[in-house]
């Protein structure tokens, strides 16, 4: 299947498995060491076949977002994560309460500077 090993299989076994399909091909014990599309994780599947579409990372990213409170919930990816989409439905005020940001307040927003 991956081309790393050669094995002989009887035709009757292949026919019984549904014909010469990708699933019916025998698998060797070699673990695929190809990096997935995210660039962080490796395939590690036994005899995967080495096609690029098989190397899409199925894991959740999990990197800390810029807000510092939440983690990326997108599929594992290359490059920076999108901004945090969480928001507070409470107003955010400066220390004395003179300056107020009305809700929704994006996650990670610092309180406004005090005008007094």
Short mmCIF file of C-alpha atoms in Angstrom, two decimals:
data_model
loop_
_atom_site.label_atom_id
_atom_site.label_comp_id
_atom_site.label_asym_id
_atom_site.label_seq_id
_atom_site.Cartn_x
_atom_site.Cartn_y
_atom_site.Cartn_z
CA UNK A 1 0.00 0.00 0.00
CA UNK A 2 2.68 2.55 0.94
CA UNK A 3 5.27 0.99 -1.33
CA UNK A 4 7.85 0.41 1.43
CA UNK A 5 7.30 -3.37 1.52
CA UNK A 6 6.47 -6.07 -1.01
CA UNK A 7 4.06 -8.86 -0.07
CA UNK A 8 2.33 -11.62 -1.99
CA UNK A 9 -1.41 -12.07 -1.52
CA UNK A 10 -3.62 -14.64 -3.18
CA UNK A 11 -6.14 -13.27 -5.66
CA UNK A 12 -8.98 -14.97 -3.77
CA UNK A 13 -8.12 -12.94 -0.65
CA UNK A 14 -8.24 -9.66 -2.61
CA UNK A 15 -11.51 -10.62 -4.32
CA UNK A 16 -13.06 -11.67 -0.99
CA UNK A 17 -12.10 -8.28 0.44
CA UNK A 18 -14.03 -6.48 -2.30
CA UNK A 19 -11.51 -6.27 -5.10
CA UNK A 20 -8.30 -4.32 -5.55
CA UNK A 21 -9.45 -1.28 -3.60
CA UNK A 22 -7.30 0.85 -1.30
CA UNK A 23 -8.87 -0.77 1.77
CA UNK A 24 -8.21 -4.30 0.47
CA UNK A 25 -4.48 -3.74 -0.07
CA UNK A 26 -2.27 -5.34 2.58
CA UNK A 27 -0.61 -3.07 5.11
CA UNK A 28 2.97 -3.30 6.31
CA UNK A 29 4.15 -2.48 9.83
CA UNK A 30 5.97 0.72 8.79
CA UNK A 31 4.77 3.85 10.59
CA UNK A 32 4.42 6.94 8.41
CA UNK A 33 6.69 9.73 9.64
CA UNK A 34 5.32 12.43 7.30
CA UNK A 35 4.39 15.75 8.92
CA UNK A 36 0.72 16.62 8.78
CA UNK A 37 -0.53 19.83 7.14
CA UNK A 38 -0.26 21.72 10.44
CA UNK A 39 3.53 21.23 10.48
CA UNK A 40 3.43 20.32 14.21
CA UNK A 41 2.25 16.71 14.22
CA UNK A 42 3.31 13.58 12.37
CA UNK A 43 1.03 11.05 10.66
CA UNK A 44 2.17 7.96 12.67
CA UNK A 45 -0.36 5.71 10.89
CA UNK A 46 0.66 2.24 9.90
CA UNK A 47 1.26 2.02 6.12
CA UNK A 48 -0.81 5.12 5.29
CA UNK A 49 -0.06 5.28 1.57
CA UNK A 50 1.54 8.70 1.71
CA UNK A 51 -1.11 10.75 -0.10
CA UNK A 52 -1.34 14.42 0.93
CA UNK A 53 -5.09 14.29 1.63
CA UNK A 54 -4.35 11.68 4.32
CA UNK A 55 -1.99 14.07 6.08
CA UNK A 56 -4.57 16.69 7.08
CA UNK A 57 -4.25 17.09 10.84
CA UNK A 58 -7.44 15.93 12.63
CA UNK A 59 -6.42 17.36 16.03
CA UNK A 60 -7.66 20.53 17.72
CA UNK A 61 -5.06 23.34 17.66
CA UNK A 62 -5.15 24.12 21.40
CA UNK A 63 -2.65 27.03 21.24
CA UNK A 64 -3.23 29.87 23.69
CA UNK A 65 -5.02 32.82 22.07
CA UNK A 66 -3.77 36.40 22.40
CA UNK A 67 -6.39 37.12 25.05
CA UNK A 68 -4.48 34.78 27.38
CA UNK A 69 -7.69 33.23 28.70
CA UNK A 70 -8.83 30.88 25.95
CA UNK A 71 -7.29 28.38 23.55
CA UNK A 72 -7.80 27.91 19.83
CA UNK A 73 -10.59 25.42 19.13
CA UNK A 74 -10.00 25.28 15.36
CA UNK A 75 -8.60 22.26 13.53
CA UNK A 76 -4.80 22.22 13.92
CA UNK A 77 -3.28 24.69 11.43
CA UNK A 78 -0.14 26.52 10.38
CA UNK A 79 0.39 30.16 11.25
CA UNK A 80 -1.20 32.38 13.87
CA UNK A 81 -4.59 31.63 15.37
CA UNK A 82 -7.63 33.81 14.74
CA UNK A 83 -8.52 36.38 17.41
CA UNK A 84 -10.57 35.23 20.38
CA UNK A 85 -14.29 35.44 19.57
CA UNK A 86 -15.47 35.28 23.18
CA UNK A 87 -17.14 38.42 24.56
CA UNK A 88 -18.44 39.62 27.91
CA UNK A 89 -21.98 40.88 28.21
CA UNK A 90 -20.99 43.13 31.13
CA UNK A 91 -19.87 46.70 30.68
CA UNK A 92 -16.19 47.42 31.33
CA UNK A 93 -15.42 50.59 33.26
CA UNK A 94 -12.31 52.46 34.34
CA UNK A 95 -11.33 52.55 38.03
CA UNK A 96 -13.62 55.45 38.95
CA UNK A 97 -16.47 54.41 36.63
CA UNK A 98 -16.45 57.62 34.55
CA UNK A 99 -15.48 55.88 31.29
CA UNK A 100 -17.44 52.78 30.34
CA UNK A 101 -17.31 50.35 27.40
CA UNK A 102 -20.82 48.96 26.75
CA UNK A 103 -21.35 45.25 26.06
CA UNK A 104 -20.48 43.18 24.18
CA UNK A 105 -16.84 43.66 25.23
CA UNK A 106 -14.36 41.51 23.26
CA UNK A 107 -12.30 39.11 25.35
CA UNK A 108 -8.93 40.53 26.34
CA UNK A 109 -10.06 44.17 26.23
CA UNK A 110 -8.22 46.24 28.81
CA UNK A 111 -10.29 48.61 30.97
CA UNK A 112 -10.45 52.15 29.55
CA UNK A 113 -8.03 54.78 30.80
CA UNK A 114 -9.48 56.84 33.62
CA UNK A 115 -10.54 60.32 32.43
CA UNK A 116 -10.30 61.83 35.91
#
